[in-house]
PDB file of C-alpha atoms in Angstrom:
ATOM      1  CA  UNK W   9      97.484  83.156  99.607  1.00 73.00           C
ATOM      2  CA  UNK W  10      96.568  86.514  98.127  1.00 85.00           C
ATOM      3  CA  UNK W  11      99.350  89.101  98.065  1.00 94.00           C
ATOM      4  CA  UNK W  12      99.755  92.634  96.718  1.00 97.00           C
ATOM      5  CA  UNK W  13     102.857  94.752  96.186  1.00 97.00           C
ATOM      6  CA  UNK W  14     101.930  98.254  97.331  1.00 98.00           C
ATOM      7  CA  UNK W  15     103.801 101.542  97.108  1.00 98.00           C
ATOM      8  CA  UNK W  16     104.402 103.719 100.171  1.00 98.00           C
ATOM      9  CA  UNK W  17     102.769 107.126  99.710  1.00 98.00           C
ATOM     10  CA  UNK W  18     104.035 108.611 102.979  1.00 98.00           C
ATOM     11  CA  UNK W  19     105.866 107.483 106.105  1.00 97.00           C
ATOM     12  CA  UNK W  20     106.324 109.535 109.286  1.00 96.00           C
ATOM     13  CA  UNK W  21     106.794 109.181 113.046  1.00 95.00           C
ATOM     14  CA  UNK W  22     103.778 109.600 115.325  1.00 94.00           C
ATOM     15  CA  UNK W  23     105.792 109.118 118.524  1.00 93.00           C
ATOM     16  CA  UNK W  24     109.451 108.420 119.258  1.00 92.00           C
ATOM     17  CA  UNK W  25     109.008 104.782 118.179  1.00 93.00           C
ATOM     18  CA  UNK W  26     105.702 104.580 116.252  1.00 96.00           C
ATOM     19  CA  UNK W  27     105.369 104.998 112.485  1.00 97.00           C
ATOM     20  CA  UNK W  28     102.357 105.968 110.407  1.00 97.00           C
ATOM     21  CA  UNK W  29     102.642 104.442 106.951  1.00 98.00           C
ATOM     22  CA  UNK W  30     100.193 105.289 104.153  1.00 98.00           C
ATOM     23  CA  UNK W  31     100.046 102.980 101.146  1.00 97.00           C
ATOM     24  CA  UNK W  32      98.394 102.836  97.760  1.00 96.00           C
ATOM     25  CA  UNK W  33      95.300 100.668  98.161  1.00 96.00           C
ATOM     26  CA  UNK W  34      94.888  97.676  95.814  1.00 95.00           C
ATOM     27  CA  UNK W  35      91.663  97.668  93.813  1.00 93.00           C
ATOM     28  CA  UNK W  36      88.920  95.713  95.586  1.00 92.00           C
ATOM     29  CA  UNK W  37      90.925  95.241  98.776  1.00 94.00           C
ATOM     30  CA  UNK W  38      88.511  95.295 101.736  1.00 94.00           C
ATOM     31  CA  UNK W  39      88.565  94.731 105.493  1.00 96.00           C
ATOM     32  CA  UNK W  40      86.569  95.468 108.627  1.00 96.00           C
ATOM     33  CA  UNK W  41      87.814  98.020 111.218  1.00 97.00           C
ATOM     34  CA  UNK W  42      89.890  96.090 113.743  1.00 96.00           C
ATOM     35  CA  UNK W  43      91.256  93.591 111.233  1.00 96.00           C
ATOM     36  CA  UNK W  44      94.863  93.107 110.137  1.00 96.00           C
ATOM     37  CA  UNK W  45      97.110  91.583 107.505  1.00 96.00           C
ATOM     38  CA  UNK W  46     100.634  90.237 107.306  1.00 96.00           C
ATOM     39  CA  UNK W  47     103.142  92.714 105.890  1.00 97.00           C
ATOM     40  CA  UNK W  48     106.615  92.224 104.473  1.00 97.00           C
ATOM     41  CA  UNK W  49     109.094  94.538 102.762  1.00 98.00           C
ATOM     42  CA  UNK W  50     109.551  94.233  99.013  1.00 98.00           C
ATOM     43  CA  UNK W  51     113.332  94.201  99.238  1.00 96.00           C
ATOM     44  CA  UNK W  52     115.818  91.393  98.693  1.00 96.00           C
ATOM     45  CA  UNK W  53     116.027  89.197 101.781  1.00 95.00           C
ATOM     46  CA  UNK W  54     112.910  90.669 103.401  1.00 96.00           C
ATOM     47  CA  UNK W  55     110.060  89.451 101.169  1.00 95.00           C
ATOM     48  CA  UNK W  56     109.250  86.435 103.353  1.00 94.00           C
ATOM     49  CA  UNK W  57     109.753  88.193 106.714  1.00 95.00           C
ATOM     50  CA  UNK W  58     106.043  88.722 107.416  1.00 95.00           C
ATOM     51  CA  UNK W  59     104.688  90.545 110.453  1.00 95.00           C
ATOM     52  CA  UNK W  60     101.042  91.166 111.472  1.00 95.00           C
ATOM     53  CA  UNK W  61      99.900  94.779 111.422  1.00 96.00           C
ATOM     54  CA  UNK W  62      96.432  96.260 111.874  1.00 96.00           C
ATOM     55  CA  UNK W  63      94.778  98.656 109.446  1.00 98.00           C
ATOM     56  CA  UNK W  64      94.189 102.013 111.116  1.00 98.00           C
ATOM     57  CA  UNK W  65      92.518 103.600 108.102  1.00 97.00           C
ATOM     58  CA  UNK W  66      88.806 103.162 107.414  1.00 97.00           C
ATOM     59  CA  UNK W  67      87.771 100.649 104.741  1.00 96.00           C
ATOM     60  CA  UNK W  68      86.394 103.335 102.423  1.00 95.00           C
ATOM     61  CA  UNK W  69      89.550 105.494 102.597  1.00 95.00           C
ATOM     62  CA  UNK W  70      91.463 105.838  99.336  1.00 94.00           C
ATOM     63  CA  UNK W  71      94.742 104.887 101.066  1.00 97.00           C
ATOM     64  CA  UNK W  72      95.678 102.107 103.468  1.00 98.00           C
ATOM     65  CA  UNK W  73      97.205 103.216 106.762  1.00 98.00           C
ATOM     66  CA  UNK W  74      99.202 101.248 109.321  1.00 98.00           C
ATOM     67  CA  UNK W  75     100.284 102.498 112.739  1.00 97.00           C
ATOM     68  CA  UNK W  76     103.361 100.460 113.684  1.00 97.00           C
ATOM     69  CA  UNK W  77     105.448 100.343 116.840  1.00 94.00           C
ATOM     70  CA  UNK W  78     109.129  99.932 115.943  1.00 94.00           C
ATOM     71  CA  UNK W  79     111.949  98.282 117.852  1.00 90.00           C
ATOM     72  CA  UNK W  80     115.208  99.955 116.754  1.00 82.00           C
ATOM     73  CA  UNK W  81     117.281  97.759 119.061  1.00 82.00           C
ATOM     74  CA  UNK W  82     116.123  94.631 117.190  1.00 80.00           C
ATOM     75  CA  UNK W  83     117.541  93.827 113.755  1.00 80.00           C
ATOM     76  CA  UNK W  84     114.076  92.919 112.498  1.00 91.00           C
ATOM     77  CA  UNK W  85     111.266  94.063 110.225  1.00 94.00           C
ATOM     78  CA  UNK W  86     110.212  97.130 112.212  1.00 93.00           C
ATOM     79  CA  UNK W  87     113.786  98.389 112.364  1.00 92.00           C
ATOM     80  CA  UNK W  88     114.002  97.960 108.588  1.00 94.00           C
ATOM     81  CA  UNK W  89     110.763  99.930 108.190  1.00 96.00           C
ATOM     82  CA  UNK W  90     112.536 102.908 109.758  1.00 95.00           C
ATOM     83  CA  UNK W  91     114.837 102.988 106.729  1.00 94.00           C
ATOM     84  CA  UNK W  92     112.012 103.190 104.165  1.00 96.00           C
ATOM     85  CA  UNK W  93     110.716 106.249 102.363  1.00 97.00           C
ATOM     86  CA  UNK W  94     107.958 107.237  99.955  1.00 97.00           C
ATOM     87  CA  UNK W  95     107.878 105.102  96.768  1.00 97.00           C
ATOM     88  CA  UNK W  96     109.452 102.088  98.505  1.00 98.00           C
ATOM     89  CA  UNK W  97     107.224  99.012  98.482  1.00 98.00           C
ATOM     90  CA  UNK W  98     105.597  96.654 100.963  1.00 98.00           C
ATOM     91  CA  UNK W  99     103.816  93.358 100.374  1.00 98.00           C
ATOM     92  CA  UNK W 100     100.421  92.840 101.996  1.00 97.00           C
ATOM     93  CA  UNK W 101      98.522  89.570 102.221  1.00 94.00           C
ATOM     94  CA  UNK W 102      95.126  88.192 103.226  1.00 93.00           C
ATOM     95  CA  UNK W 103      92.942  90.030 105.714  1.00 95.00           C
ATOM     96  CA  UNK W 104      92.323  88.399 109.097  1.00 94.00           C
ATOM     97  CA  UNK W 105      91.372  89.283 112.664  1.00 90.00           C
ATOM     98  CA  UNK W 106      88.697  88.566 115.256  1.00 83.00           C
ATOM     99  CA  UNK W 107      88.539  91.977 116.901  1.00 93.00           C
ATOM    100  CA  UNK W 108      85.542  93.700 115.335  1.00 95.00           C
ATOM    101  CA  UNK W 109      82.973  95.982 116.895  1.00 97.00           C
ATOM    102  CA  UNK W 110      80.151  94.037 118.532  1.00 95.00           C
ATOM    103  CA  UNK W 111      78.459  96.768 120.503  1.00 95.00           C
ATOM    104  CA  UNK W 112      79.141  99.478 123.048  1.00 96.00           C
ATOM    105  CA  UNK W 113      81.615  98.628 125.776  1.00 97.00           C
ATOM    106  CA  UNK W 114      85.035  98.976 127.360  1.00 98.00           C
ATOM    107  CA  UNK W 115      88.185  98.787 125.229  1.00 98.00           C
ATOM    108  CA  UNK W 116      91.343  97.790 127.125  1.00 98.00           C
ATOM    109  CA  UNK W 117      94.680  98.178 125.319  1.00 98.00           C
ATOM    110  CA  UNK W 118      98.334  97.757 126.170  1.00 97.00           C
ATOM    111  CA  UNK W 119     100.857  99.686 124.050  1.00 95.00           C
ATOM    112  CA  UNK W 120     100.621  98.867 120.344  1.00 95.00           C
ATOM    113  CA  UNK W 121      97.622  96.684 121.180  1.00 95.00           C
ATOM    114  CA  UNK W 122      95.544  99.832 120.715  1.00 97.00           C
ATOM    115  CA  UNK W 123      95.912  99.652 116.925  1.00 96.00           C
ATOM    116  CA  UNK W 124      92.779  97.530 116.232  1.00 96.00           C
ATOM    117  CA  UNK W 125      90.774 100.060 118.214  1.00 98.00           C
ATOM    118  CA  UNK W 126      91.954 103.081 116.195  1.00 98.00           C
ATOM    119  CA  UNK W 127      89.945 102.219 113.080  1.00 97.00           C
ATOM    120  CA  UNK W 128      86.991 101.040 115.188  1.00 98.00           C
ATOM    121  CA  UNK W 129      86.768 104.392 117.004  1.00 98.00           C
ATOM    122  CA  UNK W 130      87.291 106.315 113.774  1.00 98.00           C
ATOM    123  CA  UNK W 131      84.436 104.378 112.155  1.00 97.00           C
ATOM    124  CA  UNK W 132      82.164 104.970 115.151  1.00 98.00           C
ATOM    125  CA  UNK W 133      82.983 108.684 115.024  1.00 97.00           C
ATOM    126  CA  UNK W 134      82.240 108.823 111.281  1.00 97.00           C
ATOM    127  CA  UNK W 135      78.845 107.225 111.973  1.00 97.00           C
ATOM    128  CA  UNK W 136      78.192 109.432 115.045  1.00 97.00           C
ATOM    129  CA  UNK W 137      78.065 106.289 117.214  1.00 97.00           C
ATOM    130  CA  UNK W 138      80.845 106.852 119.775  1.00 97.00           C
ATOM    131  CA  UNK W 139      78.189 106.678 122.488  1.00 96.00           C
ATOM    132  CA  UNK W 140      79.465 105.675 125.923  1.00 95.00           C
ATOM    133  CA  UNK W 141      82.367 103.553 124.662  1.00 97.00           C
ATOM    134  CA  UNK W 142      85.429 103.860 126.886  1.00 98.00           C
ATOM    135  CA  UNK W 143      89.140 103.224 126.243  1.00 98.00           C
ATOM    136  CA  UNK W 144      91.510 102.141 129.022  1.00 98.00           C
ATOM    137  CA  UNK W 145      95.044 102.498 127.653  1.00 98.00           C
ATOM    138  CA  UNK W 146      98.168 101.176 129.427  1.00 98.00           C
ATOM    139  CA  UNK W 147     101.631 102.440 128.460  1.00 97.00           C
ATOM    140  CA  UNK W 148     105.066 102.823 130.011  1.00 96.00           C
ATOM    141  CA  UNK W 149     105.214 106.632 129.735  1.00 96.00           C
ATOM    142  CA  UNK W 150     103.092 109.496 128.412  1.00 96.00           C
ATOM    143  CA  UNK W 151     105.428 109.740 125.400  1.00 95.00           C
ATOM    144  CA  UNK W 152     104.288 106.247 124.381  1.00 96.00           C
ATOM    145  CA  UNK W 153     100.597 107.137 124.080  1.00 97.00           C
ATOM    146  CA  UNK W 154      99.586 106.663 120.440  1.00 97.00           C
ATOM    147  CA  UNK W 155      97.097 109.221 119.037  1.00 97.00           C
ATOM    148  CA  UNK W 156      96.664 110.830 122.459  1.00 96.00           C
ATOM    149  CA  UNK W 157      95.008 114.015 121.139  1.00 97.00           C
ATOM    150  CA  UNK W 158      92.715 112.127 118.792  1.00 97.00           C
ATOM    151  CA  UNK W 159      91.459 109.832 121.549  1.00 98.00           C
ATOM    152  CA  UNK W 160      90.970 112.818 123.877  1.00 97.00           C
ATOM    153  CA  UNK W 161      88.869 114.538 121.209  1.00 97.00           C
ATOM    154  CA  UNK W 162      86.850 111.396 120.450  1.00 97.00           C
ATOM    155  CA  UNK W 163      86.275 110.153 123.986  1.00 97.00           C
ATOM    156  CA  UNK W 164      86.819 113.015 126.421  1.00 96.00           C
ATOM    157  CA  UNK W 165      86.794 111.722 130.001  1.00 95.00           C
ATOM    158  CA  UNK W 166      86.105 108.200 128.737  1.00 97.00           C
ATOM    159  CA  UNK W 167      89.769 107.988 127.681  1.00 98.00           C
ATOM    160  CA  UNK W 168      91.555 106.527 130.726  1.00 97.00           C
ATOM    161  CA  UNK W 169      95.364 106.262 130.817  1.00 97.00           C
ATOM    162  CA  UNK W 170      97.607 104.302 133.161  1.00 98.00           C
ATOM    163  CA  UNK W 171     101.417 104.567 133.054  1.00 98.00           C
ATOM    164  CA  UNK W 172     103.716 101.903 134.510  1.00 97.00           C
ATOM    165  CA  UNK W 173     107.022 103.798 134.436  1.00 96.00           C
ATOM    166  CA  UNK W 174     106.068 107.432 134.996  1.00 96.00           C
ATOM    167  CA  UNK W 175     103.986 109.550 137.339  1.00 96.00           C
ATOM    168  CA  UNK W 176     101.992 112.253 135.536  1.00 94.00           C
ATOM    169  CA  UNK W 177      99.238 114.451 136.961  1.00 92.00           C
ATOM    170  CA  UNK W 178      95.834 113.295 135.757  1.00 88.00           C
ATOM    171  CA  UNK W 179      97.035 109.787 134.870  1.00 94.00           C
ATOM    172  CA  UNK W 180      96.923 106.639 136.953  1.00 96.00           C
ATOM    173  CA  UNK W 181     100.257 105.035 137.825  1.00 97.00           C
ATOM    174  CA  UNK W 182     101.099 101.333 137.803  1.00 97.00           C
ATOM    175  CA  UNK W 183      99.745  98.388 135.858  1.00 96.00           C
ATOM    176  CA  UNK W 184      96.188  97.366 135.106  1.00 98.00           C
ATOM    177  CA  UNK W 185      94.880  95.435 138.107  1.00 98.00           C
ATOM    178  CA  UNK W 186      91.542  94.033 139.200  1.00 97.00           C
ATOM    179  CA  UNK W 187      91.139  96.984 141.563  1.00 97.00           C
ATOM    180  CA  UNK W 188      91.909  99.477 138.785  1.00 98.00           C
ATOM    181  CA  UNK W 189      89.370  97.862 136.453  1.00 97.00           C
ATOM    182  CA  UNK W 190      86.694  97.798 139.148  1.00 96.00           C
ATOM    183  CA  UNK W 191      87.222 101.524 139.715  1.00 96.00           C
ATOM    184  CA  UNK W 192      86.898 102.323 136.011  1.00 96.00           C
ATOM    185  CA  UNK W 193      84.104  99.984 134.883  1.00 95.00           C
ATOM    186  CA  UNK W 194      80.552 101.235 135.337  1.00 91.00           C
ATOM    187  CA  UNK W 195      78.691  98.271 133.854  1.00 92.00           C
ATOM    188  CA  UNK W 196      79.913  94.664 133.972  1.00 94.00           C
ATOM    189  CA  UNK W 197      77.251  93.615 131.440  1.00 93.00           C
ATOM    190  CA  UNK W 198      78.899  95.495 128.557  1.00 94.00           C
ATOM    191  CA  UNK W 199      81.203  94.119 125.885  1.00 97.00           C
ATOM    192  CA  UNK W 200      84.931  94.130 126.674  1.00 98.00           C
ATOM    193  CA  UNK W 201      87.561  94.379 123.949  1.00 98.00           C
ATOM    194  CA  UNK W 202      91.101  93.461 124.998  1.00 97.00           C
ATOM    195  CA  UNK W 203      94.313  93.712 122.968  1.00 97.00           C
ATOM    196  CA  UNK W 204      97.976  93.924 123.963  1.00 95.00           C
ATOM    197  CA  UNK W 205     100.902  91.666 124.880  1.00 94.00           C
ATOM    198  CA  UNK W 206      99.759  88.078 125.630  1.00 95.00           C
ATOM    199  CA  UNK W 207     100.607  88.255 129.390  1.00 96.00           C
ATOM    200  CA  UNK W 208      98.538  91.423 129.690  1.00 96.00           C
ATOM    201  CA  UNK W 209      95.580  89.878 127.834  1.00 96.00           C
ATOM    202  CA  UNK W 210      95.697  86.798 130.052  1.00 96.00           C
ATOM    203  CA  UNK W 211      95.858  88.910 133.213  1.00 97.00           C
ATOM    204  CA  UNK W 212      93.004  91.204 132.156  1.00 97.00           C
ATOM    205  CA  UNK W 213      90.815  88.252 131.192  1.00 96.00           C
ATOM    206  CA  UNK W 214      91.424  86.801 134.655  1.00 97.00           C
ATOM    207  CA  UNK W 215      90.532  90.089 136.352  1.00 98.00           C
ATOM    208  CA  UNK W 216      87.334  90.424 134.310  1.00 97.00           C
ATOM    209  CA  UNK W 217      86.295  86.860 135.137  1.00 97.00           C
ATOM    210  CA  UNK W 218      86.950  87.526 138.819  1.00 97.00           C
ATOM    211  CA  UNK W 219      84.774  90.634 138.621  1.00 97.00           C
ATOM    212  CA  UNK W 220      81.924  88.577 137.169  1.00 96.00           C
ATOM    213  CA  UNK W 221      82.187  89.340 133.436  1.00 96.00           C
ATOM    214  CA  UNK W 222      80.990  86.422 131.315  1.00 91.00           C
ATOM    215  CA  UNK W 223      83.460  84.826 128.859  1.00 83.00           C
ATOM    216  CA  UNK W 224      81.237  85.548 125.881  1.00 91.00           C
ATOM    217  CA  UNK W 225      81.358  89.265 126.648  1.00 96.00           C
ATOM    218  CA  UNK W 226      85.148  89.495 126.157  1.00 96.00           C
ATOM    219  CA  UNK W 227      86.477  89.984 122.617  1.00 96.00           C
ATOM    220  CA  UNK W 228      90.171  89.128 122.071  1.00 94.00           C
ATOM    221  CA  UNK W 229      92.348  88.133 119.137  1.00 80.00           C
ATOM    222  CA  UNK W 230      92.457  84.344 118.771  1.00 67.00           C
TER     223      UNK W 230
END
């Protein structure tokens, strides 16, 4: 398995529990927007503690970027990431991932499941191909929305938010349901991209099937 020790160039919080980490990019290291790699910390006792994280930078960027949700109440890798600073090192491995752009459609994300879509939308914007793509984004509260301003700028009224634990003017309240999807989907013949916690993915796939979306039109991580 290919691996690279990479130096952290910068590390900062995007939200109360989400980090943006920029890394030196290994020569010849390539990926497709939406893909990921396994990451570990180059520190004694942590080298083999690998976790999957998605690239949120574009492939032709000079730096690699990850957008990572942390869990401070867990004594795990993401909590350890909170202790790192510039010039510390991570270990990255082979590139993998099935979520790649396959045409205009509806992107449905839960929490940190939005990360594969960040680079995809950034690439589409760079190529002036945002088109009629839509993002439906489910979170607990408005404070949990990753890259809220960026998505608003990229998508305008095609950026749809639903919050399970908070009522906010202009946002839907509750969880993604079949009724909610029906109200926010204009064309059932489009592509659907789904990423989030496994129970959410399973539920959304069931709702889409019930609405008449064909299996081959739904792109998920496998």
